[in-house]
Short mmCIF file of C-alpha atoms in Angstrom, two decimals:
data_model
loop_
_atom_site.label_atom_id
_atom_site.label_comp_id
_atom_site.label_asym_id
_atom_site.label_seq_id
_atom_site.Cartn_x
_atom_site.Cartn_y
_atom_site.Cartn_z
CA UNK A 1248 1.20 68.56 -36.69
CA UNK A 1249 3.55 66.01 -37.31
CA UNK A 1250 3.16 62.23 -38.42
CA UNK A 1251 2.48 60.02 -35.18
CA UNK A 1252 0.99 63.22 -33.20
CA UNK A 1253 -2.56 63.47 -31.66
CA UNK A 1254 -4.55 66.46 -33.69
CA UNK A 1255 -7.57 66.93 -32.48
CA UNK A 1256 -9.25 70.46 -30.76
CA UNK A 1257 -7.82 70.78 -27.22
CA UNK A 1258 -10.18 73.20 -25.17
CA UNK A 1259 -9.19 74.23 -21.78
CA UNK A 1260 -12.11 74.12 -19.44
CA UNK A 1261 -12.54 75.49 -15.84
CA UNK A 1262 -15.32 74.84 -13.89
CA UNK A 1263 -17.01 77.89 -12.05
CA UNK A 1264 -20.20 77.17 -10.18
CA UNK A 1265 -21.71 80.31 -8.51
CA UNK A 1266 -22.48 78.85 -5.18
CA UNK A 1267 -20.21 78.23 -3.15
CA UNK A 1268 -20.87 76.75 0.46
CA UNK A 1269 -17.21 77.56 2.53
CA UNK A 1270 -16.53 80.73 0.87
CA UNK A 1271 -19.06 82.74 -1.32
CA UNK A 1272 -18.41 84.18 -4.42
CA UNK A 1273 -14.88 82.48 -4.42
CA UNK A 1274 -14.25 81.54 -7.72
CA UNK A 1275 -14.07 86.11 -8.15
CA UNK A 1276 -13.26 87.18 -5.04
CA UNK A 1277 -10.40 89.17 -5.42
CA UNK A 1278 -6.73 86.92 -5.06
CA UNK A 1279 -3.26 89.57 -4.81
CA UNK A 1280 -5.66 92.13 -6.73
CA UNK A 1281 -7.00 89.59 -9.18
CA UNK A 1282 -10.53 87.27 -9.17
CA UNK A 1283 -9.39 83.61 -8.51
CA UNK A 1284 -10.30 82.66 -11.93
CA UNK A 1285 -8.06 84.71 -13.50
CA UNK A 1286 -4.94 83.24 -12.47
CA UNK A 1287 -5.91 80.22 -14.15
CA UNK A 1288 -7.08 81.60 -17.10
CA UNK A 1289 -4.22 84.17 -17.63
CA UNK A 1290 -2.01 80.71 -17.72
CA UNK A 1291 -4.39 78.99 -20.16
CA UNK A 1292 -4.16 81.87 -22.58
CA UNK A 1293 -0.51 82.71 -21.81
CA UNK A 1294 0.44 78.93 -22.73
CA UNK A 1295 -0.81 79.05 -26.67
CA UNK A 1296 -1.47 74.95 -26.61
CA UNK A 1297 -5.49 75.31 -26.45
CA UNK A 1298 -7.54 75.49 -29.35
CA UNK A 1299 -10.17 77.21 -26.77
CA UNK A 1300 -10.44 78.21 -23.39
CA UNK A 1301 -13.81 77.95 -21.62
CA UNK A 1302 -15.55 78.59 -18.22
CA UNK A 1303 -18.50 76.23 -17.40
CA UNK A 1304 -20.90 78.91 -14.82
CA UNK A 1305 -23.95 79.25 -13.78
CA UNK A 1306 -23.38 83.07 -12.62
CA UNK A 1307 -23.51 86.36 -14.61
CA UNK A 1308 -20.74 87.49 -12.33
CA UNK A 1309 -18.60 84.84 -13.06
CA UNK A 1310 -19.54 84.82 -16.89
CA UNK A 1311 -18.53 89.06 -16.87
CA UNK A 1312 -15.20 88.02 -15.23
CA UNK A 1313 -14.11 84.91 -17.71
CA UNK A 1314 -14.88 87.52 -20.64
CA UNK A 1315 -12.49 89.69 -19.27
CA UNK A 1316 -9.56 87.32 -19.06
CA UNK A 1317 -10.66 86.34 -23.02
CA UNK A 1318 -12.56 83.00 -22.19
CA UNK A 1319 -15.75 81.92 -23.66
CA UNK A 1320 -18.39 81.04 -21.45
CA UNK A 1321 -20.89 77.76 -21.18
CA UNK A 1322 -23.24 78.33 -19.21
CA UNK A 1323 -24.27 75.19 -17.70
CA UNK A 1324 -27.96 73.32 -17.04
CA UNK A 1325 -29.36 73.43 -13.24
CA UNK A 1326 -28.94 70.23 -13.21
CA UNK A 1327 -25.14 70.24 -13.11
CA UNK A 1328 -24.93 73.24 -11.17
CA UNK A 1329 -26.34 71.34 -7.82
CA UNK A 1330 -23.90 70.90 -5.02
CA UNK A 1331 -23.75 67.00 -5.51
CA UNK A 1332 -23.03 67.31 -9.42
CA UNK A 1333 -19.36 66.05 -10.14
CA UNK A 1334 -17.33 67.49 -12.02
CA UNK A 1335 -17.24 64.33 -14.97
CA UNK A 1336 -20.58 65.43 -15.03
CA UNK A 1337 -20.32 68.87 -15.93
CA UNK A 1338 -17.62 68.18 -18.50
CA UNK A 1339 -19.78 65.58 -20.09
CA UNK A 1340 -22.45 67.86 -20.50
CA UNK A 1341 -20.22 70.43 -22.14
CA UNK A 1342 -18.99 68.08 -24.85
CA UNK A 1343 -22.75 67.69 -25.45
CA UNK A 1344 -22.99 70.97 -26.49
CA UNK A 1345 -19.48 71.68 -27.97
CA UNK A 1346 -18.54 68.19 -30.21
CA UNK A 1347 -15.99 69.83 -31.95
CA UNK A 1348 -13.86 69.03 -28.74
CA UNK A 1349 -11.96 66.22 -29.18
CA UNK A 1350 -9.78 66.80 -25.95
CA UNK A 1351 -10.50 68.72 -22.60
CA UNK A 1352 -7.69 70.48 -20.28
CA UNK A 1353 -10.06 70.60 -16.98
CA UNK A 1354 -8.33 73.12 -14.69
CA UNK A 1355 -9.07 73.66 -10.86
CA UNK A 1356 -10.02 77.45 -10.57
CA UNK A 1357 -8.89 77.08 -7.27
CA UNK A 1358 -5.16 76.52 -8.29
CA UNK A 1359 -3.49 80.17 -8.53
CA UNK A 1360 -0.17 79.17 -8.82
CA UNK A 1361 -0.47 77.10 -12.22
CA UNK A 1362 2.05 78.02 -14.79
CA UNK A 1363 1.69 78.28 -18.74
CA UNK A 1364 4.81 75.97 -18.74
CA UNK A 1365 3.01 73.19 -16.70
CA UNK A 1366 0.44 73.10 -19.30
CA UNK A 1367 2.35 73.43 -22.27
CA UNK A 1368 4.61 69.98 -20.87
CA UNK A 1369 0.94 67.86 -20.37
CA UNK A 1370 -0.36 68.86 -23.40
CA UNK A 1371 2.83 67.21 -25.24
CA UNK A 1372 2.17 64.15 -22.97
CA UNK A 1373 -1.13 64.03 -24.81
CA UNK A 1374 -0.75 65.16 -28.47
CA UNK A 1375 3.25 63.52 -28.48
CA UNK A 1376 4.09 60.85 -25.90
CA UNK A 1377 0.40 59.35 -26.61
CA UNK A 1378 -1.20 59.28 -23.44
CA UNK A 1379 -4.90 59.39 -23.18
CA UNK A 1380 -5.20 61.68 -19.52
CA UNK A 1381 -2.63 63.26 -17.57
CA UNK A 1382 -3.48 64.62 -14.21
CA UNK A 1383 -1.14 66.43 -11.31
CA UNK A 1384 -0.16 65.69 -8.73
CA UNK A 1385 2.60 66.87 -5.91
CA UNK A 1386 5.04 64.78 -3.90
CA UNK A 1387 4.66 65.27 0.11
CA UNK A 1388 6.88 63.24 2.75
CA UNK A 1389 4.73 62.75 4.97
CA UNK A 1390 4.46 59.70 7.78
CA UNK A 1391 0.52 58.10 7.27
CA UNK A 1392 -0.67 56.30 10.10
CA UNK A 1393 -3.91 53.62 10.79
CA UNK A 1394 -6.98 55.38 11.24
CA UNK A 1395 -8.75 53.89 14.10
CA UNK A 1396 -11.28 56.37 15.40
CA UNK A 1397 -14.10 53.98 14.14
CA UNK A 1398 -12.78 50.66 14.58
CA UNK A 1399 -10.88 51.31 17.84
CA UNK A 1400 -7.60 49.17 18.30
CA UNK A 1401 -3.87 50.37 18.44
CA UNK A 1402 -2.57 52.05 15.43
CA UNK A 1403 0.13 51.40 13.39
CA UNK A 1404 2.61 53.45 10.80
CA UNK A 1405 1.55 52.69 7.20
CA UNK A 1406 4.31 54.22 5.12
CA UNK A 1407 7.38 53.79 7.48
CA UNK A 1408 9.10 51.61 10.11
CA UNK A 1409 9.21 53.50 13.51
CA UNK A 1410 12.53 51.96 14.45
CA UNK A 1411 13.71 53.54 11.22
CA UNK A 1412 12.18 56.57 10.15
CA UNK A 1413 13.82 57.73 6.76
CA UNK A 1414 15.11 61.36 6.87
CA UNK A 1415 13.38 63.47 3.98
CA UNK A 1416 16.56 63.92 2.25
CA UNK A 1417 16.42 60.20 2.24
CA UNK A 1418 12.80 59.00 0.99
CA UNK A 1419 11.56 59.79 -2.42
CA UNK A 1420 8.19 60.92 -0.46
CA UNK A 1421 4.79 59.48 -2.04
CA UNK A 1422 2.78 61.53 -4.90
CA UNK A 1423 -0.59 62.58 -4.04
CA UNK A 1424 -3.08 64.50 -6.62
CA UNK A 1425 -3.35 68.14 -6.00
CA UNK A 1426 -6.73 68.12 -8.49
CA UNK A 1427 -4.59 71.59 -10.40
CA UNK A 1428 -5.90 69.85 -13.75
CA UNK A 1429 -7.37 66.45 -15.40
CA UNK A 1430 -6.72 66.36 -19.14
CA UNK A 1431 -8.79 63.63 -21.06
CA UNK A 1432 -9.75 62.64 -24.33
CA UNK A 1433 -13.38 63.20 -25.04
CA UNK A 1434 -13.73 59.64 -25.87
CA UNK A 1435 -12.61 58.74 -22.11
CA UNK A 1436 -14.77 61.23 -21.14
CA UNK A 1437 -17.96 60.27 -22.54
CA UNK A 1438 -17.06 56.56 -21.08
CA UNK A 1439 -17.35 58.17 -17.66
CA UNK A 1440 -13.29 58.76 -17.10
CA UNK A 1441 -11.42 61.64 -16.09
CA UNK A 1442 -8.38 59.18 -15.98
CA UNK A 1443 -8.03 56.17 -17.40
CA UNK A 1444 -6.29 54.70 -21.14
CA UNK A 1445 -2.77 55.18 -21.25
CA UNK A 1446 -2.65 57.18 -18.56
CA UNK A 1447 0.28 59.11 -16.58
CA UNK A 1448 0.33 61.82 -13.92
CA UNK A 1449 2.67 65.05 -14.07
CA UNK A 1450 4.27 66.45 -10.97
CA UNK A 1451 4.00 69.66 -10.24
CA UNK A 1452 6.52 71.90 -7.60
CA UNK A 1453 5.53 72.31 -4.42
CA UNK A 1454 5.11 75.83 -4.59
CA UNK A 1455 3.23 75.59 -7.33
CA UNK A 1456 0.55 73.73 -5.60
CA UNK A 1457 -1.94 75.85 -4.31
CA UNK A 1458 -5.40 74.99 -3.46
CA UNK A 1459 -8.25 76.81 -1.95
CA UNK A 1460 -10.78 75.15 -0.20
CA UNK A 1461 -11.80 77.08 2.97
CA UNK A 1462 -11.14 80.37 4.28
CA UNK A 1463 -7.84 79.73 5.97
CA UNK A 1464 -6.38 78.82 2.94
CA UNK A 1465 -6.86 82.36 1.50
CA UNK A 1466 -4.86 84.12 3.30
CA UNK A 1467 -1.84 81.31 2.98
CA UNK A 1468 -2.46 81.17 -0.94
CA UNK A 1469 -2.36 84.96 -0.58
CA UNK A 1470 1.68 84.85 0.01
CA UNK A 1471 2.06 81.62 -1.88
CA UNK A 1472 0.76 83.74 -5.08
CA UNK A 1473 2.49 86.88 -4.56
CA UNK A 1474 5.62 84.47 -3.87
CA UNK A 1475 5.69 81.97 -6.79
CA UNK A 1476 2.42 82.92 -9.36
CA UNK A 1477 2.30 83.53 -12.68
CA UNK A 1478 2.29 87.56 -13.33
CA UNK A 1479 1.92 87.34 -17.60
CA UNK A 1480 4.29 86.81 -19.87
CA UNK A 1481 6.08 89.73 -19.11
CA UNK A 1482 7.85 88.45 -16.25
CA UNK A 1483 11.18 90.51 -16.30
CA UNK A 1484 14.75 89.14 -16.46
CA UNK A 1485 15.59 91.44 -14.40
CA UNK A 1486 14.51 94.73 -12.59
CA UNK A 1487 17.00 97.93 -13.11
CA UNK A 1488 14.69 100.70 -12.10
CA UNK A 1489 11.39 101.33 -9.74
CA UNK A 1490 9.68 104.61 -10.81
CA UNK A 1491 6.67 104.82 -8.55
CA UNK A 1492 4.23 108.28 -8.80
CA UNK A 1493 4.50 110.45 -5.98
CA UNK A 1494 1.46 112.07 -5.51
CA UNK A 1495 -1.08 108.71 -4.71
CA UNK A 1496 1.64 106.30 -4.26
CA UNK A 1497 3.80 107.79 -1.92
CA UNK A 1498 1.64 110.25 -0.27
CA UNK A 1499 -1.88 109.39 -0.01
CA UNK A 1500 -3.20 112.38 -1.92
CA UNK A 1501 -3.59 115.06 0.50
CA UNK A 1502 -2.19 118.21 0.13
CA UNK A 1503 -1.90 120.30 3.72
CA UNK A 1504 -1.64 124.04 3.02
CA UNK A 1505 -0.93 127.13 5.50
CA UNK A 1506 -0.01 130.75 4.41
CA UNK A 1507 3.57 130.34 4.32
CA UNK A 1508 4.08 126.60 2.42
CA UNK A 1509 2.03 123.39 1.89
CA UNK A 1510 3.06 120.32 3.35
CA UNK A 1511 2.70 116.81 2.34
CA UNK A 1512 3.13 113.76 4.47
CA UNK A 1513 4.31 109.73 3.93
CA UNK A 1514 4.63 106.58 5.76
CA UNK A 1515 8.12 105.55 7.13
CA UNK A 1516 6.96 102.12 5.89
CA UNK A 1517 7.14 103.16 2.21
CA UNK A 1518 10.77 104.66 3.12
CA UNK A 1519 12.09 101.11 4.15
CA UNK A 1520 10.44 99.37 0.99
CA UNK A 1521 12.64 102.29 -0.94
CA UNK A 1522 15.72 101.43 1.16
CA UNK A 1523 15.29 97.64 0.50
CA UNK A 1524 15.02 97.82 -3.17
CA UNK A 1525 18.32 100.37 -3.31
CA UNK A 1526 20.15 97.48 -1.10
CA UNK A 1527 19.26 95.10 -4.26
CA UNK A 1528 20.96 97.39 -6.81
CA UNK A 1529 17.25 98.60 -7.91
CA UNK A 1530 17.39 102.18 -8.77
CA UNK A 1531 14.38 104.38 -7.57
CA UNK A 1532 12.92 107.36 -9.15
CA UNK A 1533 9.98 109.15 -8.23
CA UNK A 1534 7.73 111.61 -10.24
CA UNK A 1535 5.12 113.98 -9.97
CA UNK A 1536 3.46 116.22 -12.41
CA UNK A 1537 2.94 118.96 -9.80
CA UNK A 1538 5.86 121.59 -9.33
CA UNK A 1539 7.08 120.93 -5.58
CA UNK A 1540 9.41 123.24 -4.25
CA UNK A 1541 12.71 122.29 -3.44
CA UNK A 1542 12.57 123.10 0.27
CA UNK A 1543 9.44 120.88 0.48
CA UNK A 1544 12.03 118.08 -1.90
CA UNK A 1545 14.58 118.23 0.84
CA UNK A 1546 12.48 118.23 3.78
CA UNK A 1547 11.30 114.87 2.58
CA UNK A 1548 14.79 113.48 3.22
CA UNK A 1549 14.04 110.23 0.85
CA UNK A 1550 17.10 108.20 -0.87
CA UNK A 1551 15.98 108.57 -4.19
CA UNK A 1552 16.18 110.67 -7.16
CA UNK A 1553 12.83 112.76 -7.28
CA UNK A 1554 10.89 114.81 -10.41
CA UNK A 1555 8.65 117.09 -10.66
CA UNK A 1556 6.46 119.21 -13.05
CA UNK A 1557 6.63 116.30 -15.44
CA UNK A 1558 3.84 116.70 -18.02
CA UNK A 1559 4.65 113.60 -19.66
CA UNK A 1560 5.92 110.63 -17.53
CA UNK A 1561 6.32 108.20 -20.56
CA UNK A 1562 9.02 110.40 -22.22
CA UNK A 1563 10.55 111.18 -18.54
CA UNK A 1564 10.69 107.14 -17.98
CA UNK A 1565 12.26 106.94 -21.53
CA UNK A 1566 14.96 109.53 -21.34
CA UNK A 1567 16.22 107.24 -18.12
CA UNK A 1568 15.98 104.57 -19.85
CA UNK A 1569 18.20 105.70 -22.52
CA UNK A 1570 20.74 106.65 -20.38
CA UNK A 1571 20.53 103.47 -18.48
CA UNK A 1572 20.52 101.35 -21.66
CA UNK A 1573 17.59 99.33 -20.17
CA UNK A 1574 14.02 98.65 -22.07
CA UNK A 1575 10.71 98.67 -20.79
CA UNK A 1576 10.98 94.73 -19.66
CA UNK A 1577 13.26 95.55 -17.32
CA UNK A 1578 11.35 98.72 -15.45
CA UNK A 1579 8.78 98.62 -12.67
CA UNK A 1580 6.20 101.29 -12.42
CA UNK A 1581 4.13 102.45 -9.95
CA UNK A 1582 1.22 104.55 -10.82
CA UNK A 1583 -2.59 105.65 -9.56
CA UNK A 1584 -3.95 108.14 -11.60
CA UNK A 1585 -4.96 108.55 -14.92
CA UNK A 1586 -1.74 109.80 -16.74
CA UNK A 1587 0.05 106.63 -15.73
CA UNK A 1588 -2.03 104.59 -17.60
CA UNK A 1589 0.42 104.11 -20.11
CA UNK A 1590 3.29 103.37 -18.52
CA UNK A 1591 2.05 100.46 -15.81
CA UNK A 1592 0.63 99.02 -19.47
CA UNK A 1593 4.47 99.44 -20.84
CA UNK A 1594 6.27 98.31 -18.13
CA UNK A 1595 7.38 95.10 -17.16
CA UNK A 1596 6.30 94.69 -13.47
CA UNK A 1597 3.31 97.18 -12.60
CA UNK A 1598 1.64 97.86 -9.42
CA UNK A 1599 -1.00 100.26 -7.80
CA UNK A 1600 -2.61 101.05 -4.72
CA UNK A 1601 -5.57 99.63 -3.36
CA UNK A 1602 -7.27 103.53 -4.15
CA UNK A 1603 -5.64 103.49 -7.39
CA UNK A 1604 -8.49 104.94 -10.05
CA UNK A 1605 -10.14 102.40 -12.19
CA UNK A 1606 -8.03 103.13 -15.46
CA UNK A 1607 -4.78 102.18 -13.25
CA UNK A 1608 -6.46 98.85 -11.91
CA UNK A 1609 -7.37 97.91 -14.96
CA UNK A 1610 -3.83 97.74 -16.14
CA UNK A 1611 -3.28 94.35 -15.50
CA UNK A 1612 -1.28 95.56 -12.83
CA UNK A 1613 -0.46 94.09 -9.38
CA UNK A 1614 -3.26 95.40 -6.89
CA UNK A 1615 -1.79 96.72 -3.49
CA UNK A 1616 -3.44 95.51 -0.25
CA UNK A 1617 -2.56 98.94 1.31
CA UNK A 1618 -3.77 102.60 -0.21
CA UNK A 1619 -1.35 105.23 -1.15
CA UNK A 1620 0.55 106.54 1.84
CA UNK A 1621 0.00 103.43 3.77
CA UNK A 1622 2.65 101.28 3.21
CA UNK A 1623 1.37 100.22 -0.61
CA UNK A 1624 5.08 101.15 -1.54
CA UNK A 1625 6.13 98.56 0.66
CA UNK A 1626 4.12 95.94 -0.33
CA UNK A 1627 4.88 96.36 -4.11
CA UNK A 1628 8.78 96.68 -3.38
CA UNK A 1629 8.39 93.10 -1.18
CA UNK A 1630 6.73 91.91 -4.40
CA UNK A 1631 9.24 92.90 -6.76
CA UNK A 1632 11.87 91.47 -4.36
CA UNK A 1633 9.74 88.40 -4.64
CA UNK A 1634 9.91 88.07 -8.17
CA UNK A 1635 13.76 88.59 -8.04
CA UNK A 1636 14.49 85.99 -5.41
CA UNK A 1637 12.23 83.77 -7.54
CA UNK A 1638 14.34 84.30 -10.54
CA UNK A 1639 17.94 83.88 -9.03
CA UNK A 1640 16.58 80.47 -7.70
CA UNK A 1641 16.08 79.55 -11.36
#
């Protein structure tokens, strides 16, 4: 630490009630493949600025997921787990219990699309530039007007002049808090402030402010997530080759057999998400361990390289990788059964399908909406196009 900087044990804290009145169970349910909580929390550890990361619950459920994403758990008193308990309330009664805290990063489970690098610039706010609570907020143009449905009258604009109304591109907009996170000293804190001292707010993107509230959001957040979240620190530079598993992924299992030949079958959906990556100078491979024939190859008619009667699919991704002169960063893999295990965990961007088997989901991988042979091919290509957009816009 150096001379003039706040010391002091930082723990990042997230709130995580179990009951939940607009949509139950939110704080898990399952967000682009992951619990709600872990987006935060994956950003929390991912940043390296807190000294400890926490989840305040009432809920064994919630308490099994926060272990999984490496927090440690409070579990809170009834009498801060009550639907009219605010949340300066619950953090005060976890610095009760934990006084070793001498400042408190309280982040909104509800805000998926937090970044490590949002957290890592407040917490320099706090320990460097001095201030005492930082909070976020984002910056919306939007025109206010008089609310008069209780004291009747005319209304009027409050932000603008009607005879003039400034074109975005000319009026800064006005900053509004997104609630994303509240950092405070423990000393403010204990006085009954979430912000107050020397005090400053930090402004986070637009897409980066997400909030979920009620169950339209979810779906919206959905897209926003897939679009603009934070997928580990992995994220690739760039994306050089897609091998996806044919057997699960692109078929949905099934094997049809008759005397003469078996047959397998796919969804023409999956065949444009293979098309669309190719247009975006991203190879595709596929691979199976099973020994198809090469009349059943051909009839498949698919504008990729294919492999089959691979026994070990690490080496077989390494060998085109050598040739390639690419590294693991730079490869997506798609995978559902047991023996890809290994490489969705070595790859850069991962995905399954929703009927992946546990081993696969439990990759850290992203979690497909659709099953294999039902477009999940398609959804993971979007998402890797996604993630490409997103980084040619930086």
């Amino acid at each position: 630490m150096a001379a003039g900087e706040r010391g002091g044990h930082l723990a990042a804290l997230v709130l995580a009630r179990g009951g939940s009145k607009g949509i139950p169970q939110k704080n898990i349910k399952k967000l682009a493949g992951k619990p709600l909580i872990g987006w935060v929390l994956r950003a929390a550890g991912d940043s390296g600025v807190f000294d400890s990361v926490w989840v305040s619950t009432d809920s064994d459920d919630i308490e099994k997921v926060a272990k999984d994403y490496g927090a440690q758990v409070h579990r809170r008193s009834a009498q801060v787990s009550k639907d009219t308990t605010s949340s300066l309330e619950t953090i005060q009664e976890f610095l009760k219990y934990h006084p070793e805290v001498d400042i408190v990063g309280n982040i909104q489970a509800t805000s998926p699309c937090l970044h490590p690098e949002d957290l890592m610039r407040v917490v320099d706010m706090i320990r460097i530039d001095g201030f005492d609570s930082v909070f976020s907020v984002v910056r919306h143009h939007l025109f206010r007007w008089k609310d008069v449905k209780t004291t009747g009258g005319l209304t009027a604009p409050e932000n603008f002049n009607t005879a003039c109304r400034p074109r975005r591109q000319d009026w800064h907009g006005e900053l509004y808090e997104n609630g994303s996170f509240y950092f405070a000293t423990a000393e403010l804190i204990k006085q009954g402030y979430l912000q107050g001292g020397k005090m400053a707010y930090y402004e986070m993107k637009p897409e980066h402010s997400v909030d979920i509230d009620i169950d339209l959001d979810w779906p919206i957040a959905e897209q926003r997530v897939k679009r603009f979240g934070y997928f580990g620190k992995n994220n690739p530079k760039v994306i050089k080759l897609l091998v996806c598993n044919l057997d699960g992924c692109l078929t949905d299992g099934r094997v049809y057999v008759n005397q003469d030949r078996e047959l397998i079958s796919y969804n023409l959906r999956d065949f444009d998400g293979i098309k669309m990556l190719l247009e975006r100078n991203v190879e595709v491979r596929l691979i199976s361990e099973r020994n198809l024939s090469s009349s059943l190859l051909s009839s498949l008619n698919l504008p990729c390289k294919i492999e089959v009667n691979v026994s070990n699919k690490q080496q077989a991704v390494e060998r085109w990788m050598a040739k390639m002169g690419s590294s693991w960063d730079q490869i997506s893999y798609m995978g559902c059964q047991y023996s890809d295990v290994e490489c969705l965990k070595l790859a850069g961007t991962s995905g399954v399908p929703a009927d992946a088997c546990v081993a696969a989901k439990m990759t850290d991988s992203f979690v497909c909406k659709y099953g294999g042979g039902y477009g999940a091919i398609l959804e993971f290509a979007e998402h890797i196009i996604s993630l490409l957009e997103n980084l040619g816009s930086h």
